[in-house]
mmCIF file of C-alpha atoms in Angstrom:
data_model
loop_
_atom_site.group_PDB
_atom_site.id
_atom_site.type_symbol
_atom_site.label_atom_id
_atom_site.label_comp_id
_atom_site.label_asym_id
_atom_site.label_seq_id
_atom_site.Cartn_x
_atom_site.Cartn_y
_atom_site.Cartn_z
ATOM 1 C CA MET O 1 -0.431 25.073 24.337
ATOM 2 C CA THR O 2 2.979 24.453 26.025
ATOM 3 C CA VAL O 3 5.208 23.194 23.164
ATOM 4 C CA PRO O 4 7.625 20.631 25.402
ATOM 5 C CA ARG O 5 11.468 21.172 24.997
ATOM 6 C CA ASN O 6 12.167 17.815 24.166
ATOM 7 C CA PRO O 7 9.011 16.043 22.064
ATOM 8 C CA ARG O 8 8.845 12.200 23.104
ATOM 9 C CA LEU O 9 6.593 11.392 20.334
ATOM 10 C CA ILE O 10 6.747 13.144 16.869
ATOM 11 C CA ALA O 11 4.315 11.932 14.446
ATOM 12 C CA THR O 12 3.918 13.299 10.809
ATOM 13 C CA ASP O 13 2.207 12.794 7.570
ATOM 14 C CA LEU O 14 4.127 12.376 4.539
ATOM 15 C CA ASP O 15 3.494 14.248 1.110
ATOM 16 C CA GLY O 16 3.278 17.354 1.459
ATOM 17 C CA THR O 17 4.298 18.209 4.664
ATOM 18 C CA LEU O 18 7.751 15.697 4.805
ATOM 19 C CA VAL O 19 8.030 15.074 1.546
ATOM 20 C CA ARG O 20 8.675 17.498 -0.861
ATOM 21 C CA SER O 21 6.619 18.282 -3.980
ATOM 22 C CA ASP O 22 9.102 15.898 -6.334
ATOM 23 C CA GLY O 23 8.429 12.799 -3.975
ATOM 24 C CA THR O 24 12.329 12.935 -2.209
ATOM 25 C CA VAL O 25 12.898 13.234 1.665
ATOM 26 C CA SER O 26 15.893 15.877 1.799
ATOM 27 C CA ASP O 27 18.786 15.616 3.614
ATOM 28 C CA ARG O 28 18.460 17.653 6.080
ATOM 29 C CA THR O 29 15.514 16.456 6.727
ATOM 30 C CA ARG O 30 16.746 12.728 7.074
ATOM 31 C CA ALA O 31 19.402 14.234 9.319
ATOM 32 C CA ALA O 32 16.429 16.169 11.303
ATOM 33 C CA VAL O 33 14.790 12.901 11.892
ATOM 34 C CA LEU O 34 17.840 10.692 13.147
ATOM 35 C CA ALA O 35 18.919 13.286 15.381
ATOM 36 C CA ALA O 36 15.662 13.256 17.504
ATOM 37 C CA GLN O 37 15.795 8.890 17.215
ATOM 38 C CA GLN O 38 18.730 9.619 18.536
ATOM 39 C CA ALA O 39 17.954 11.566 21.308
ATOM 40 C CA GLY O 40 15.543 9.486 22.337
ATOM 41 C CA SER O 41 11.862 10.462 20.895
ATOM 42 C CA VAL O 42 9.935 8.611 18.391
ATOM 43 C CA PHE O 43 9.161 8.989 14.879
ATOM 44 C CA VAL O 44 6.686 8.083 13.580
ATOM 45 C CA MET O 45 5.086 8.151 10.224
ATOM 46 C CA VAL O 46 1.407 9.115 9.321
ATOM 47 C CA THR O 47 0.332 9.136 6.079
ATOM 48 C CA ALA O 48 -2.447 8.664 3.480
ATOM 49 C CA ARG O 49 -0.203 5.688 1.578
ATOM 50 C CA PRO O 50 -0.869 1.781 1.054
ATOM 51 C CA PRO O 51 1.606 -0.513 3.013
ATOM 52 C CA ARG O 52 3.441 -0.835 -0.607
ATOM 53 C CA TRP O 53 4.616 3.079 -0.658
ATOM 54 C CA LEU O 54 6.041 3.193 2.625
ATOM 55 C CA HIS O 55 9.135 0.365 1.475
ATOM 56 C CA ASP O 56 10.937 3.442 0.423
ATOM 57 C CA LEU O 57 11.485 5.524 3.518
ATOM 58 C CA SER O 58 12.509 2.216 5.595
ATOM 59 C CA TYR O 59 15.307 4.150 6.343
ATOM 60 C CA LEU O 60 12.973 6.237 8.924
ATOM 61 C CA VAL O 61 10.803 4.226 10.373
ATOM 62 C CA GLY O 62 13.360 3.781 13.641
ATOM 63 C CA GLU O 63 13.267 1.278 15.899
ATOM 64 C CA HIS O 64 9.852 0.183 16.601
ATOM 65 C CA GLY O 65 9.960 -0.779 13.029
ATOM 66 C CA VAL O 66 6.174 0.838 12.010
ATOM 67 C CA ALA O 67 4.087 3.174 10.591
ATOM 68 C CA ILE O 68 0.609 4.326 10.682
ATOM 69 C CA VAL O 69 -1.187 4.072 6.932
ATOM 70 C CA ALA O 70 -3.668 4.409 5.080
ATOM 71 C CA ASN O 71 -5.460 7.205 7.248
ATOM 72 C CA GLY O 72 -4.808 5.418 10.062
ATOM 73 C CA SER O 73 -6.407 1.934 9.066
ATOM 74 C CA ILE O 74 -3.841 -0.091 9.398
ATOM 75 C CA LEU O 75 -0.426 -0.476 11.485
ATOM 76 C CA TYR O 76 2.229 -1.735 9.300
ATOM 77 C CA ASP O 77 5.533 -3.488 10.024
ATOM 78 C CA VAL O 78 7.702 -1.544 7.452
ATOM 79 C CA LEU O 79 10.550 -3.759 7.550
ATOM 80 C CA ARG O 80 8.698 -7.438 7.907
ATOM 81 C CA ARG O 81 6.199 -5.969 5.095
ATOM 82 C CA LYS O 82 2.927 -7.467 7.479
ATOM 83 C CA ALA O 83 0.200 -5.293 8.978
ATOM 84 C CA ILE O 84 0.088 -5.527 12.967
ATOM 85 C CA ARG O 85 -3.204 -4.172 13.109
ATOM 86 C CA THR O 86 -6.289 -3.040 10.773
ATOM 87 C CA ARG O 87 -9.288 -1.574 11.108
ATOM 88 C CA LEU O 88 -11.248 -2.302 8.177
ATOM 89 C CA ILE O 89 -14.153 -1.071 5.905
ATOM 90 C CA GLU O 90 -16.774 -4.117 5.969
ATOM 91 C CA PRO O 91 -17.758 -5.734 2.772
ATOM 92 C CA ALA O 92 -21.500 -5.103 3.771
ATOM 93 C CA VAL O 93 -21.598 -1.533 4.734
ATOM 94 C CA ALA O 94 -18.484 -0.612 2.126
ATOM 95 C CA LEU O 95 -21.627 -1.410 -0.813
ATOM 96 C CA GLU O 96 -23.899 0.317 0.684
ATOM 97 C CA VAL O 97 -22.148 3.275 0.749
ATOM 98 C CA ALA O 98 -20.579 3.198 -3.216
ATOM 99 C CA GLN O 99 -24.257 2.394 -4.108
ATOM 100 C CA ALA O 100 -25.325 5.446 -2.999
ATOM 101 C CA ILE O 101 -22.326 7.522 -3.547
ATOM 102 C CA ARG O 102 -22.668 6.022 -7.347
ATOM 103 C CA ALA O 103 -27.081 6.881 -7.375
ATOM 104 C CA ALA O 104 -26.337 10.800 -6.304
ATOM 105 C CA ILE O 105 -23.028 11.464 -8.189
ATOM 106 C CA PRO O 106 -23.257 8.800 -11.417
ATOM 107 C CA ASP O 107 -19.426 9.730 -12.742
ATOM 108 C CA VAL O 108 -17.570 8.596 -9.854
ATOM 109 C CA GLN O 109 -14.898 5.793 -9.641
ATOM 110 C CA PHE O 110 -14.149 3.201 -7.640
ATOM 111 C CA ALA O 111 -10.887 2.076 -6.039
ATOM 112 C CA ILE O 112 -9.874 -0.224 -2.900
ATOM 113 C CA GLU O 113 -6.805 -0.916 -0.985
ATOM 114 C CA ARG O 114 -6.757 -3.727 1.147
ATOM 115 C CA PRO O 115 -3.870 -4.522 3.325
ATOM 116 C CA ASP O 116 -2.366 -6.964 0.886
ATOM 117 C CA ARG O 117 -3.712 -5.340 -2.630
ATOM 118 C CA TYR O 118 -4.876 -3.078 -4.793
ATOM 119 C CA GLY O 119 -7.883 -2.916 -6.599
ATOM 120 C CA GLN O 120 -9.589 -0.842 -9.216
ATOM 121 C CA GLU O 121 -13.179 -1.152 -11.759
ATOM 122 C CA PRO O 122 -12.176 -0.583 -14.888
ATOM 123 C CA VAL O 123 -12.082 3.085 -15.692
ATOM 124 C CA TYR O 124 -10.793 4.161 -12.577
ATOM 125 C CA LEU O 125 -8.779 6.687 -13.381
ATOM 126 C CA ASN O 126 -5.361 5.837 -11.708
ATOM 127 C CA ARG O 127 -2.661 8.704 -11.120
ATOM 128 C CA TRP O 128 0.232 6.419 -10.431
ATOM 129 C CA PRO O 129 1.526 2.889 -11.869
ATOM 130 C CA THR O 130 -0.726 -0.046 -10.965
ATOM 131 C CA PRO O 131 0.466 -3.105 -8.983
ATOM 132 C CA ASP O 132 1.217 -6.214 -11.142
ATOM 133 C CA ASP O 133 -1.593 -8.530 -9.121
ATOM 134 C CA THR O 134 -4.234 -5.252 -9.388
ATOM 135 C CA LEU O 135 -7.663 -6.700 -9.032
ATOM 136 C CA VAL O 136 -9.632 -4.971 -11.996
ATOM 137 C CA ALA O 137 -13.108 -5.215 -11.700
ATOM 138 C CA ALA O 138 -16.758 -4.069 -11.019
ATOM 139 C CA VAL O 139 -17.030 -2.191 -7.196
ATOM 140 C CA GLU O 140 -19.325 -5.618 -6.108
ATOM 141 C CA GLU O 141 -16.210 -7.615 -6.532
ATOM 142 C CA LEU O 142 -13.770 -5.145 -5.559
ATOM 143 C CA LEU O 143 -15.855 -5.132 -2.376
ATOM 144 C CA ALA O 144 -16.169 -8.488 -1.508
ATOM 145 C CA GLU O 145 -13.253 -8.288 1.239
ATOM 146 C CA PRO O 146 -12.959 -6.101 4.158
ATOM 147 C CA ALA O 147 -10.952 -2.455 2.350
ATOM 148 C CA ALA O 148 -9.067 -0.446 4.848
ATOM 149 C CA LYS O 149 -9.994 2.733 2.161
ATOM 150 C CA LEU O 150 -13.050 3.295 -0.786
ATOM 151 C CA LEU O 151 -11.259 5.354 -3.444
ATOM 152 C CA VAL O 152 -13.982 7.624 -4.459
ATOM 153 C CA ARG O 153 -12.467 9.756 -7.919
ATOM 154 C CA HIS O 154 -14.484 12.030 -10.108
ATOM 155 C CA PRO O 155 -12.938 13.222 -13.518
ATOM 156 C CA SER O 156 -13.956 17.315 -13.092
ATOM 157 C CA LEU O 157 -14.506 17.667 -8.998
ATOM 158 C CA GLN O 158 -12.183 18.967 -7.095
ATOM 159 C CA SER O 159 -11.692 16.828 -3.940
ATOM 160 C CA ASP O 160 -13.057 19.705 -0.926
ATOM 161 C CA GLU O 161 -16.488 19.979 -3.509
ATOM 162 C CA LEU O 162 -16.389 16.228 -4.230
ATOM 163 C CA LEU O 163 -16.355 15.642 0.161
ATOM 164 C CA GLY O 164 -18.481 18.164 0.496
ATOM 165 C CA LEU O 165 -21.118 15.736 -1.566
ATOM 166 C CA VAL O 166 -20.045 12.309 -0.101
ATOM 167 C CA ASN O 167 -20.227 13.244 3.506
ATOM 168 C CA PRO O 168 -23.640 13.536 3.818
ATOM 169 C CA LEU O 169 -24.272 10.572 1.647
ATOM 170 C CA VAL O 170 -22.036 8.723 3.616
ATOM 171 C CA GLY O 171 -22.999 9.552 7.523
ATOM 172 C CA GLN O 172 -21.939 7.778 10.533
ATOM 173 C CA ARG O 173 -21.434 4.715 8.553
ATOM 174 C CA VAL O 174 -17.643 5.490 7.490
ATOM 175 C CA THR O 175 -14.665 7.909 7.705
ATOM 176 C CA ALA O 176 -14.914 10.258 4.961
ATOM 177 C CA SER O 177 -11.525 12.659 4.316
ATOM 178 C CA HIS O 178 -9.327 13.611 1.633
ATOM 179 C CA SER O 179 -5.537 13.986 1.379
ATOM 180 C CA GLY O 180 -5.394 16.666 -1.355
ATOM 181 C CA GLY O 181 -5.406 14.815 -4.439
ATOM 182 C CA HIS O 182 -6.903 16.185 -7.439
ATOM 183 C CA GLY O 183 -10.372 15.060 -7.628
ATOM 184 C CA LEU O 184 -10.502 12.180 -4.946
ATOM 185 C CA VAL O 185 -11.967 10.949 -1.479
ATOM 186 C CA GLU O 186 -11.182 8.508 0.256
ATOM 187 C CA ILE O 187 -13.026 6.204 3.156
ATOM 188 C CA SER O 188 -12.253 4.707 5.910
ATOM 189 C CA ALA O 189 -14.512 2.579 8.115
ATOM 190 C CA GLY O 190 -16.271 4.462 11.160
ATOM 191 C CA GLY O 191 -14.559 6.118 13.658
ATOM 192 C CA VAL O 192 -11.064 5.847 12.290
ATOM 193 C CA SER O 193 -8.724 8.632 11.751
ATOM 194 C CA LYS O 194 -4.976 9.211 11.841
ATOM 195 C CA ALA O 195 -5.440 9.960 15.037
ATOM 196 C CA THR O 196 -7.521 6.766 16.228
ATOM 197 C CA MET O 197 -4.006 4.501 15.177
ATOM 198 C CA LEU O 198 -1.332 7.277 16.896
ATOM 199 C CA ALA O 199 -3.623 7.033 19.826
ATOM 200 C CA ASP O 200 -3.254 3.204 20.404
ATOM 201 C CA PHE O 201 0.645 3.588 19.043
ATOM 202 C CA ALA O 202 1.128 6.192 21.675
ATOM 203 C CA ALA O 203 -0.695 3.817 24.348
ATOM 204 C CA THR O 204 1.805 1.212 23.614
ATOM 205 C CA GLN O 205 5.124 3.691 23.956
ATOM 206 C CA GLY O 206 4.086 4.999 27.144
ATOM 207 C CA ILE O 207 3.537 8.223 25.610
ATOM 208 C CA SER O 208 0.337 11.033 26.538
ATOM 209 C CA ALA O 209 -0.961 13.242 23.210
ATOM 210 C CA ALA O 210 0.682 16.114 25.872
ATOM 211 C CA GLU O 211 4.300 14.892 24.956
ATOM 212 C CA THR O 212 3.512 14.458 20.929
ATOM 213 C CA ILE O 213 4.009 17.076 18.415
ATOM 214 C CA ALA O 214 2.077 16.489 15.189
ATOM 215 C CA PHE O 215 2.951 17.695 11.194
ATOM 216 C CA GLY O 216 0.433 18.254 8.435
ATOM 217 C CA ASP O 217 -0.884 19.443 5.604
ATOM 218 C CA SER O 218 -4.782 18.670 4.367
ATOM 219 C CA VAL O 219 -8.600 17.403 5.890
ATOM 220 C CA ASN O 220 -7.175 13.567 6.863
ATOM 221 C CA ASP O 221 -4.167 15.410 9.383
ATOM 222 C CA LEU O 222 -6.795 17.049 11.397
ATOM 223 C CA PRO O 223 -7.928 14.607 13.642
ATOM 224 C CA MET O 224 -4.244 13.763 14.321
ATOM 225 C CA LEU O 225 -3.418 17.435 14.855
ATOM 226 C CA ALA O 226 -6.202 18.306 17.322
ATOM 227 C CA TRP O 227 -4.973 15.417 19.181
ATOM 228 C CA ALA O 228 -1.836 16.392 19.848
ATOM 229 C CA GLY O 229 -0.445 18.358 22.624
ATOM 230 C CA THR O 230 0.989 20.565 19.967
ATOM 231 C CA SER O 231 0.304 20.917 16.223
ATOM 232 C CA TYR O 232 2.116 22.178 13.295
ATOM 233 C CA GLY O 233 0.546 23.114 9.775
ATOM 234 C CA VAL O 234 3.513 23.369 7.215
ATOM 235 C CA ALA O 235 3.085 26.409 4.967
ATOM 236 C CA ASN O 236 1.761 24.745 2.249
ATOM 237 C CA ALA O 237 -1.628 23.365 3.944
ATOM 238 C CA HIS O 238 -4.925 23.584 2.945
ATOM 239 C CA PRO O 239 -6.953 26.408 5.152
ATOM 240 C CA GLU O 240 -8.623 24.493 7.203
ATOM 241 C CA VAL O 241 -5.336 23.192 8.868
ATOM 242 C CA LEU O 242 -3.730 26.550 8.736
ATOM 243 C CA ALA O 243 -6.448 28.159 10.574
ATOM 244 C CA VAL O 244 -6.172 25.445 13.226
ATOM 245 C CA VAL O 245 -3.165 24.274 13.856
ATOM 246 C CA ASP O 246 -1.462 25.514 17.286
ATOM 247 C CA ARG O 247 2.192 27.034 15.113
ATOM 248 C CA ILE O 248 3.294 27.144 11.077
ATOM 249 C CA ALA O 249 6.392 25.642 10.093
ATOM 250 C CA PRO O 250 7.856 26.378 6.656
ATOM 251 C CA ALA O 251 6.607 24.674 3.507
ATOM 252 C CA ASN O 252 7.246 21.227 3.175
ATOM 253 C CA ASP O 253 9.793 22.062 0.038
ATOM 254 C CA GLU O 254 12.098 24.306 2.536
ATOM 255 C CA ASP O 255 11.719 21.193 4.798
ATOM 256 C CA GLY O 256 9.665 22.426 7.094
ATOM 257 C CA VAL O 257 9.560 19.730 9.812
ATOM 258 C CA ALA O 258 13.732 19.823 9.763
ATOM 259 C CA ALA O 259 13.467 23.379 10.568
ATOM 260 C CA VAL O 260 11.303 21.951 13.395
ATOM 261 C CA LEU O 261 13.407 19.221 14.417
ATOM 262 C CA GLU O 262 16.368 21.474 14.499
ATOM 263 C CA GLU O 263 14.931 23.475 16.951
ATOM 264 C CA PHE O 264 14.790 20.724 19.525
ATOM 265 C CA PHE O 265 17.414 18.642 18.294
ATOM 266 C CA GLN O 266 21.154 19.212 17.320
ATOM 267 C CA PRO O 267 21.062 17.154 13.924
ATOM 268 C CA LEU O 268 23.415 14.390 12.947
ATOM 269 C CA LYS O 269 26.930 15.483 11.728
#
């Protein structure tokens, strides 16, 4: 493992990594990101968040204007609020997977993220305010169109436990992971991860994995961290992340991403 003195590409997860536990991005982190961009490095946010949850962070996007959202299912133009590239789950596959999960785990609840709309079953326990145009319907209707993510929630199981039950049921048809949310598993199309879209984005920038550093905290970050030339897990990360990363940064609430970037770049005054 060789850490590039001036990484050409900086890829970071948001919640639990760049973003503090109270949902804010500190002034220190903002300054460190802007200093890296001013020095010529490409900074890209790579997150499980849906597109609509990126708009408040548009000031971090940089000249390229995009973010990788929905666990790599969507390359999203944040300023124009438009999906540029998508890798979605086909309706027949998604419904087959949902039916298999419900047959084995009867208490599960489903929701979906499309590139331009959120939907959920009436019983789905959403921990966040729902958009005004939320589609509330049975899972068959939710999955009538291609989805960026199929969300699987369980009222009592932890995410690690739920993922352990879901993975054998879905096999290679789709990609199941989680981002640390309580009792939540996130399903993307087969072969889709943060790493796949990040690799595509890096190629458009003429940047290799060896020239990339990546930051993460949860299971859904593992493919991205494995792809990057140098990987950092924040100190509060999932044990599976801390076991495999090249280096450990301070926790998200201690501005761990900023602390590392400051080693490479002088923050703006």
